[in-house]
GROMACS .gro file of C-alpha atoms in nm:
model
  336
    1MET     CA    1  -3.346  -0.012  -2.201
    2GLN     CA    2  -3.180  -0.347  -2.261
    3LYS     CA    3  -2.929  -0.185  -2.494
    4ASP     CA    4  -2.822   0.071  -2.230
    5LYS     CA    5  -2.779  -0.200  -1.967
    6GLN     CA    6  -2.567  -0.408  -2.201
    7GLY     CA    7  -2.357  -0.105  -2.288
    8PHE     CA    8  -2.295  -0.038  -1.921
    9TRP     CA    9  -2.169  -0.392  -1.859
   10ASP     CA   10  -1.956  -0.374  -2.171
   11LYS     CA   11  -1.784  -0.072  -2.019
   12VAL     CA   12  -1.736  -0.249  -1.685
   13PHE     CA   13  -1.590  -0.558  -1.854
   14GLU     CA   14  -1.359  -0.337  -2.061
   15ARG     CA   15  -1.228  -0.145  -1.758
   16PHE     CA   16  -1.160  -0.464  -1.562
   17GLY     CA   17  -0.997  -0.632  -1.860
   18ILE     CA   18  -1.246  -0.916  -1.894
   19LYS     CA   19  -1.296  -0.849  -2.266
   20ASN     CA   20  -0.925  -0.812  -2.342
   21ILE     CA   21  -0.776  -1.137  -2.210
   22ASP     CA   22  -0.680  -1.374  -2.490
   23GLU     CA   23  -0.340  -1.488  -2.368
   24ILE     CA   24  -0.142  -1.495  -2.045
   25LEU     CA   25   0.169  -1.277  -1.999
   26ARG     CA   26   0.148  -1.048  -2.296
   27PRO     CA   27   0.478  -0.941  -2.460
   28ILE     CA   28   0.667  -0.654  -2.299
   29PRO     CA   29   0.688  -0.326  -2.495
   30GLU     CA   30   1.039  -0.211  -2.575
   31PHE     CA   31   0.978   0.134  -2.422
   32SER     CA   32   0.907  -0.017  -2.079
   33PHE     CA   33   1.260  -0.143  -2.005
   34ARG     CA   34   1.336   0.130  -1.753
   35PRO     CA   35   1.294   0.109  -1.373
   36ASP     CA   36   0.999   0.346  -1.332
   37TYR     CA   37   0.783   0.111  -1.541
   38TRP     CA   38   0.864  -0.174  -1.302
   39LEU     CA   39   0.780  -0.012  -0.970
   40GLY     CA   40   0.466  -0.226  -0.946
   41ALA     CA   41   0.674  -0.539  -1.004
   42LEU     CA   42   0.914  -0.432  -0.728
   43LEU     CA   43   0.618  -0.387  -0.496
   44VAL     CA   44   0.513  -0.745  -0.566
   45VAL     CA   45   0.870  -0.860  -0.491
   46GLY     CA   46   0.860  -0.661  -0.168
   47PHE     CA   47   0.532  -0.824  -0.062
   48VAL     CA   48   0.670  -1.170  -0.140
   49MET     CA   49   0.972  -1.098   0.080
   50GLN     CA   50   0.738  -0.971   0.352
   51GLY     CA   51   0.552  -1.301   0.338
   52ILE     CA   52   0.871  -1.505   0.363
   53THR     CA   53   1.029  -1.305   0.645
   54GLY     CA   54   0.695  -1.268   0.821
   55PHE     CA   55   0.647  -1.645   0.824
   56LEU     CA   56   0.994  -1.695   0.973
   57LEU     CA   57   0.919  -1.435   1.241
   58LEU     CA   58   0.588  -1.606   1.321
   59LEU     CA   59   0.779  -1.920   1.417
   60ASN     CA   60   0.931  -1.729   1.710
   61TYR     CA   61   0.685  -1.449   1.793
   62VAL     CA   62   0.421  -1.489   2.068
   63PRO     CA   63   0.125  -1.246   2.033
   64THR     CA   64   0.044  -1.196   2.402
   65THR     CA   65   0.101  -0.894   2.622
   66ALA     CA   66   0.322  -1.104   2.848
   67ASN     CA   67   0.544  -1.242   2.571
   68ALA     CA   68   0.525  -1.011   2.266
   69TYR     CA   69   0.815  -0.792   2.376
   70SER     CA   70   1.029  -1.075   2.516
   71SER     CA   71   0.980  -1.290   2.206
   72THR     CA   72   1.076  -0.996   1.985
   73PHE     CA   73   1.381  -0.937   2.206
   74ASP     CA   74   1.476  -1.305   2.172
   75ILE     CA   75   1.442  -1.290   1.793
   76ILE     CA   76   1.692  -1.003   1.786
   77ASN     CA   77   1.940  -1.132   2.042
   78LYS     CA   78   1.912  -1.513   2.047
   79LEU     CA   79   1.792  -1.628   1.705
   80PRO     CA   80   2.073  -1.672   1.448
   81PHE     CA   81   2.049  -1.379   1.205
   82GLY     CA   82   1.736  -1.278   1.395
   83SER     CA   83   1.828  -0.910   1.400
   84LEU     CA   84   1.883  -0.914   1.024
   85LEU     CA   85   1.555  -1.098   0.973
   86LEU     CA   86   1.350  -0.856   1.181
   87ASN     CA   87   1.517  -0.545   1.040
   88PHE     CA   88   1.480  -0.674   0.683
   89HIS     CA   89   1.108  -0.720   0.750
   90LEU     CA   90   1.086  -0.366   0.886
   91TYR     CA   91   1.292  -0.193   0.616
   92ASP     CA   92   1.115  -0.391   0.344
   93ALA     CA   93   0.784  -0.262   0.482
   94TYR     CA   94   0.922   0.094   0.473
   95ALA     CA   95   1.044   0.041   0.116
   96ILE     CA   96   0.704  -0.092   0.008
   97ILE     CA   97   0.524   0.212   0.150
   98PHE     CA   98   0.776   0.449  -0.009
   99LEU     CA   99   0.758   0.276  -0.348
  100ALA     CA  100   0.378   0.269  -0.330
  101PHE     CA  101   0.372   0.650  -0.291
  102VAL     CA  102   0.626   0.694  -0.573
  103HIS     CA  103   0.432   0.452  -0.795
  104MET     CA  104   0.106   0.638  -0.729
  105PHE     CA  105   0.248   0.985  -0.797
  106ARG     CA  106   0.429   0.862  -1.108
  107ASN     CA  107   0.104   0.720  -1.247
  108PHE     CA  108  -0.084   1.037  -1.152
  109TRP     CA  109   0.178   1.253  -1.325
  110GLN     CA  110   0.162   1.045  -1.644
  111GLY     CA  111  -0.217   1.018  -1.639
  112THR     CA  112  -0.220   0.639  -1.655
  113TYR     CA  113  -0.556   0.636  -1.476
  114LYS     CA  114  -0.730   0.746  -1.796
  115LYS     CA  115  -0.957   0.522  -2.003
  116PRO     CA  116  -0.947   0.221  -2.004
  117ARG     CA  117  -0.738   0.194  -1.686
  118GLU     CA  118  -0.973   0.359  -1.435
  119GLY     CA  119  -1.026   0.027  -1.260
  120MET     CA  120  -0.652  -0.028  -1.222
  121TRP     CA  121  -0.618   0.309  -1.048
  122ILE     CA  122  -0.907   0.239  -0.808
  123VAL     CA  123  -0.770  -0.105  -0.717
  124GLY     CA  124  -0.424   0.049  -0.680
  125VAL     CA  125  -0.553   0.305  -0.427
  126ILE     CA  126  -0.723   0.023  -0.235
  127LEU     CA  127  -0.394  -0.168  -0.234
  128GLY     CA  128  -0.227   0.147  -0.100
  129LEU     CA  129  -0.474   0.158   0.188
  130ILE     CA  130  -0.412  -0.210   0.257
  131THR     CA  131  -0.038  -0.135   0.264
  132LEU     CA  132  -0.092   0.141   0.520
  133GLY     CA  133  -0.306  -0.104   0.716
  134PHE     CA  134  -0.012  -0.345   0.727
  135GLY     CA  135   0.207  -0.066   0.863
  136PHE     CA  136  -0.048   0.040   1.125
  137THR     CA  137  -0.119  -0.310   1.257
  138GLY     CA  138   0.239  -0.435   1.240
  139TYR     CA  139   0.368  -0.132   1.429
  140LEU     CA  140   0.201  -0.250   1.751
  141LEU     CA  141   0.331  -0.607   1.754
  142PRO     CA  142   0.673  -0.553   1.921
  143TRP     CA  143   0.479  -0.407   2.219
  144THR     CA  144   0.718  -0.120   2.286
  145VAL     CA  145   0.627   0.209   2.453
  146ARG     CA  146   0.656   0.387   2.120
  147SER     CA  147   0.444   0.144   1.921
  148LYS     CA  148   0.168   0.101   2.181
  149SER     CA  149   0.139   0.474   2.256
  150ALA     CA  150   0.120   0.573   1.889
  151THR     CA  151  -0.132   0.299   1.814
  152ASP     CA  152  -0.358   0.405   2.101
  153VAL     CA  153  -0.353   0.762   1.972
  154GLY     CA  154  -0.462   0.636   1.631
  155ILE     CA  155  -0.743   0.430   1.783
  156GLY     CA  156  -0.842   0.721   2.007
  157LEU     CA  157  -0.909   0.939   1.702
  158LEU     CA  158  -1.206   0.714   1.624
  159SER     CA  159  -1.383   0.840   1.937
  160TYR     CA  160  -1.422   1.184   1.775
  161LEU     CA  161  -1.628   1.043   1.488
  162PRO     CA  162  -1.998   0.953   1.504
  163SER     CA  163  -2.046   0.604   1.648
  164TRP     CA  164  -2.241   0.487   1.344
  165MET     CA  165  -1.929   0.544   1.136
  166THR     CA  166  -1.672   0.380   1.360
  167SER     CA  167  -1.835   0.141   1.608
  168TRP     CA  168  -1.773  -0.158   1.383
  169LEU     CA  169  -1.413  -0.050   1.320
  170HIS     CA  170  -1.349   0.003   1.692
  171THR     CA  171  -1.484  -0.344   1.765
  172LEU     CA  172  -1.268  -0.492   1.490
  173LEU     CA  173  -0.951  -0.328   1.624
  174VAL     CA  174  -0.982  -0.357   2.002
  175GLY     CA  175  -1.266  -0.598   2.074
  176ASN     CA  176  -1.353  -0.570   2.444
  177GLY     CA  177  -1.094  -0.296   2.492
  178THR     CA  178  -0.827  -0.478   2.693
  179ASP     CA  179  -0.460  -0.464   2.596
  180ALA     CA  180  -0.455  -0.839   2.538
  181GLU     CA  181  -0.756  -0.820   2.306
  182GLU     CA  182  -0.610  -0.524   2.118
  183LEU     CA  183  -0.280  -0.702   2.055
  184GLN     CA  184  -0.453  -1.022   1.945
  185ARG     CA  185  -0.686  -0.834   1.709
  186PHE     CA  186  -0.398  -0.643   1.550
  187PHE     CA  187  -0.201  -0.966   1.512
  188ASP     CA  188  -0.494  -1.143   1.345
  189ILE     CA  189  -0.560  -0.852   1.111
  190HIS     CA  190  -0.191  -0.827   1.023
  191VAL     CA  191  -0.128  -1.196   0.947
  192ILE     CA  192  -0.473  -1.316   0.827
  193LEU     CA  193  -0.720  -1.049   0.715
  194LEU     CA  194  -0.487  -0.807   0.536
  195PRO     CA  195  -0.291  -1.081   0.353
  196ILE     CA  196  -0.619  -1.222   0.220
  197LEU     CA  197  -0.730  -0.878   0.099
  198LEU     CA  198  -0.385  -0.820  -0.049
  199VAL     CA  199  -0.393  -1.144  -0.249
  200VAL     CA  200  -0.746  -1.074  -0.379
  201PHE     CA  201  -0.685  -0.715  -0.490
  202LEU     CA  202  -0.331  -0.779  -0.611
  203GLY     CA  203  -0.459  -1.066  -0.822
  204LEU     CA  204  -0.727  -0.837  -0.966
  205LYS     CA  205  -0.467  -0.568  -1.037
  206LEU     CA  206  -0.235  -0.814  -1.214
  207PHE     CA  207  -0.530  -0.950  -1.415
  208MET     CA  208  -0.620  -0.601  -1.536
  209PHE     CA  209  -0.256  -0.518  -1.601
  210ASP     CA  210  -0.219  -0.820  -1.824
  211ALA     CA  211  -0.541  -0.727  -2.002
  212HIS     CA  212  -0.457  -0.361  -2.069
  213GLY     CA  213  -0.078  -0.379  -2.078
  214MET     CA  214   0.168  -0.102  -1.998
  215SER     CA  215   0.057   0.250  -2.073
  216LYS     CA  216   0.265   0.423  -2.337
  217PRO     CA  217   0.463   0.735  -2.241
  218PRO     CA  218   0.235   1.041  -2.269
  219LYS     CA  219   0.289   1.275  -2.562
  220LYS     CA  220   0.191   1.638  -2.568
  221GLY     CA  221  -0.134   1.688  -2.757
  222ALA     CA  222  -0.205   1.312  -2.778
  223VAL     CA  223  -0.524   1.156  -2.640
  224THR     CA  224  -0.541   0.846  -2.421
  225GLU     CA  225  -0.708   0.616  -2.670
  226GLU     CA  226  -0.476   0.324  -2.735
  227LYS     CA  227  -0.521   0.007  -2.930
  228ASN     CA  228  -0.481  -0.312  -2.731
  229ASP     CA  229  -0.138  -0.371  -2.882
  230ARG     CA  230   0.016  -0.708  -2.798
  231SER     CA  231   0.341  -0.666  -2.988
  232GLY     CA  232   0.669  -0.656  -2.799
  233ILE     CA  233   0.941  -0.869  -2.645
  234SER     CA  234   0.865  -1.207  -2.491
  235TRP     CA  235   0.911  -1.256  -2.118
  236TRP     CA  236   1.172  -1.526  -2.173
  237PRO     CA  237   1.453  -1.456  -2.148
  238ARG     CA  238   1.484  -1.077  -2.154
  239GLY     CA  239   1.182  -0.993  -1.938
  240VAL     CA  240   1.269  -1.251  -1.674
  241GLU     CA  241   1.634  -1.141  -1.670
  242TYR     CA  242   1.537  -0.775  -1.629
  243LEU     CA  243   1.291  -0.849  -1.347
  244LEU     CA  244   1.542  -1.078  -1.176
  245ALA     CA  245   1.813  -0.809  -1.192
  246LEU     CA  246   1.583  -0.545  -1.042
  247SER     CA  247   1.461  -0.788  -0.775
  248LEU     CA  248   1.810  -0.889  -0.666
  249PHE     CA  249   1.919  -0.525  -0.657
  250TYR     CA  250   1.615  -0.436  -0.444
  251ILE     CA  251   1.672  -0.725  -0.201
  252SER     CA  252   2.045  -0.650  -0.179
  253VAL     CA  253   1.982  -0.285  -0.088
  254ILE     CA  254   1.738  -0.386   0.187
  255VAL     CA  255   1.984  -0.646   0.324
  256ILE     CA  256   2.266  -0.389   0.334
  257ILE     CA  257   2.051  -0.125   0.505
  258ALA     CA  258   1.913  -0.376   0.756
  259SER     CA  259   2.267  -0.494   0.836
  260VAL     CA  260   2.432  -0.153   0.869
  261PHE     CA  261   2.145   0.039   1.031
  262PRO     CA  262   1.956  -0.197   1.264
  263ILE     CA  263   1.672  -0.021   1.444
  264PRO     CA  264   1.684  -0.060   1.825
  265LEU     CA  265   1.385  -0.228   1.984
  266GLY     CA  266   1.320   0.038   2.247
  267PRO     CA  267   1.177  -0.007   2.597
  268GLN     CA  268   0.886  -0.240   2.673
  269TYR     CA  269   0.538  -0.093   2.710
  270SER     CA  270   0.393  -0.031   3.051
  271PRO     CA  271   0.138   0.228   3.163
  272GLN     CA  272   0.404   0.396   3.377
  273ALA     CA  273   0.653   0.421   3.089
  274ALA     CA  274   0.380   0.541   2.850
  275ALA     CA  275   0.292   0.827   3.087
  276GLN     CA  276   0.643   0.967   3.035
  277TYR     CA  277   0.636   0.931   2.656
  278THR     CA  278   0.505   1.170   2.391
  279PRO     CA  279   0.350   0.952   2.119
  280GLU     CA  280   0.431   1.014   1.756
  281PRO     CA  281   0.337   0.802   1.454
  282ASP     CA  282   0.582   0.640   1.217
  283TRP     CA  283   0.705   0.853   0.924
  284TYR     CA  284   0.443   0.741   0.672
  285PHE     CA  285   0.160   0.872   0.894
  286LEU     CA  286   0.332   1.200   0.987
  287TRP     CA  287   0.147   1.397   0.717
  288MET     CA  288  -0.185   1.304   0.883
  289TYR     CA  289  -0.039   1.392   1.224
  290GLN     CA  290   0.066   1.737   1.098
  291ILE     CA  291  -0.282   1.807   0.958
  292ILE     CA  292  -0.451   1.722   1.287
  293LYS     CA  293  -0.196   1.927   1.483
  294GLN     CA  294  -0.303   2.252   1.311
  295SER     CA  295  -0.460   2.500   1.552
  296ILE     CA  296  -0.778   2.517   1.345
  297PHE     CA  297  -0.843   2.155   1.441
  298GLY     CA  298  -0.787   2.205   1.814
  299GLY     CA  299  -1.019   2.056   2.075
  300SER     CA  300  -1.340   1.906   1.943
  301ASN     CA  301  -1.262   2.049   1.597
  302ILE     CA  302  -1.020   1.760   1.550
  303VAL     CA  303  -1.309   1.573   1.391
  304TYR     CA  304  -1.292   1.811   1.093
  305GLY     CA  305  -0.924   1.729   1.049
  306ILE     CA  306  -1.017   1.361   1.036
  307TYR     CA  307  -1.290   1.439   0.781
  308LEU     CA  308  -1.034   1.630   0.572
  309ILE     CA  309  -0.800   1.330   0.567
  310GLY     CA  310  -1.089   1.106   0.466
  311LEU     CA  311  -1.185   1.352   0.192
  312LEU     CA  312  -0.830   1.347   0.055
  313PHE     CA  313  -0.841   0.969   0.026
  314LEU     CA  314  -1.184   0.988  -0.139
  315ILE     CA  315  -1.060   1.242  -0.394
  316LEU     CA  316  -0.760   1.022  -0.464
  317LEU     CA  317  -0.990   0.726  -0.524
  318ILE     CA  318  -1.213   0.907  -0.773
  319VAL     CA  319  -0.942   1.098  -0.962
  320PRO     CA  320  -1.028   0.914  -1.291
  321PHE     CA  321  -1.384   1.052  -1.267
  322ILE     CA  322  -1.269   1.405  -1.182
  323ASP     CA  323  -1.013   1.435  -1.460
  324ARG     CA  324  -1.221   1.342  -1.764
  325SER     CA  325  -0.991   1.500  -2.020
  326PRO     CA  326  -0.860   1.251  -2.278
  327MET     CA  327  -0.516   1.416  -2.261
  328ARG     CA  328  -0.238   1.253  -2.055
  329HIS     CA  329   0.066   1.477  -2.085
  330PRO     CA  330   0.112   1.699  -1.774
  331SER     CA  331   0.131   2.017  -1.983
  332ASP     CA  332  -0.209   1.933  -2.137
  333ARG     CA  333  -0.381   1.916  -1.796
  334PRO     CA  334  -0.216   2.184  -1.578
  335ILE     CA  335  -0.509   2.229  -1.338
  336ILE     CA  336  -0.539   1.868  -1.232
   0.00000   0.00000   0.00000
């Protein structure tokens, strides 16, 4: 009995990289010097830029129903480079969500969730949910008709679920149910709770990444077993130069887009204006919106659409335990 328990913990320690750490910042494999291997690094750069721009916005934003819109308007129109700052923060958030999806599908396609990286995949999915949480909570803060209406629709979906599943979440999001409480809760979640969760899980992901290293390109007919190879190129100077080049390119693209295509603020929220508006979520939630809109989920059946979305996320989370084949190449696992 003792032997089985010890074997179980050995497996846990192996998956989370605890047994593999013997140095910090392992050398970089030669095969990894191509952009698709650095999507995770670009996501970290994006989050750092979100923290910097978010802090600068916090110096001027007032999270109250009376001042949220006007303070956002003042940032755009009165603060030097305020429009660029706000639009960079917005486009950087869009880029993070887009890159997170690309990063996930790339890793799924290459089977990098296989042993011993199951833990990295699970933590990565959790980080993806945290990223969507940032998008959902940040969307409300400008207090426009569009943002408030779409957010209320999202919150309203919780009413279709059993109270034992969502009562705590409803309390977390809206508190006593007033507009002022809702805005304050979303602000607190966006700038306090989610950043803490991000730092914790991102730190865990980076720890496991350093323990297991980059996954080698999949080869047809080859299994996933890999030795913990620590040969490669040192971070200084080539690794740092490569990361710096990608980071500056990423930041430059966001700056250009934010400068050339600033997104208009839109009208301020009021119940009268909201009554004339058809709410629609931002682009990264449209796939959920389209599922719920299907006629089969009309009326009270909408709850089954919500269950389906939850099931999709659950399947995504447990992919490493569904696909148990040791093969990684796409042609060796056509069904999955």
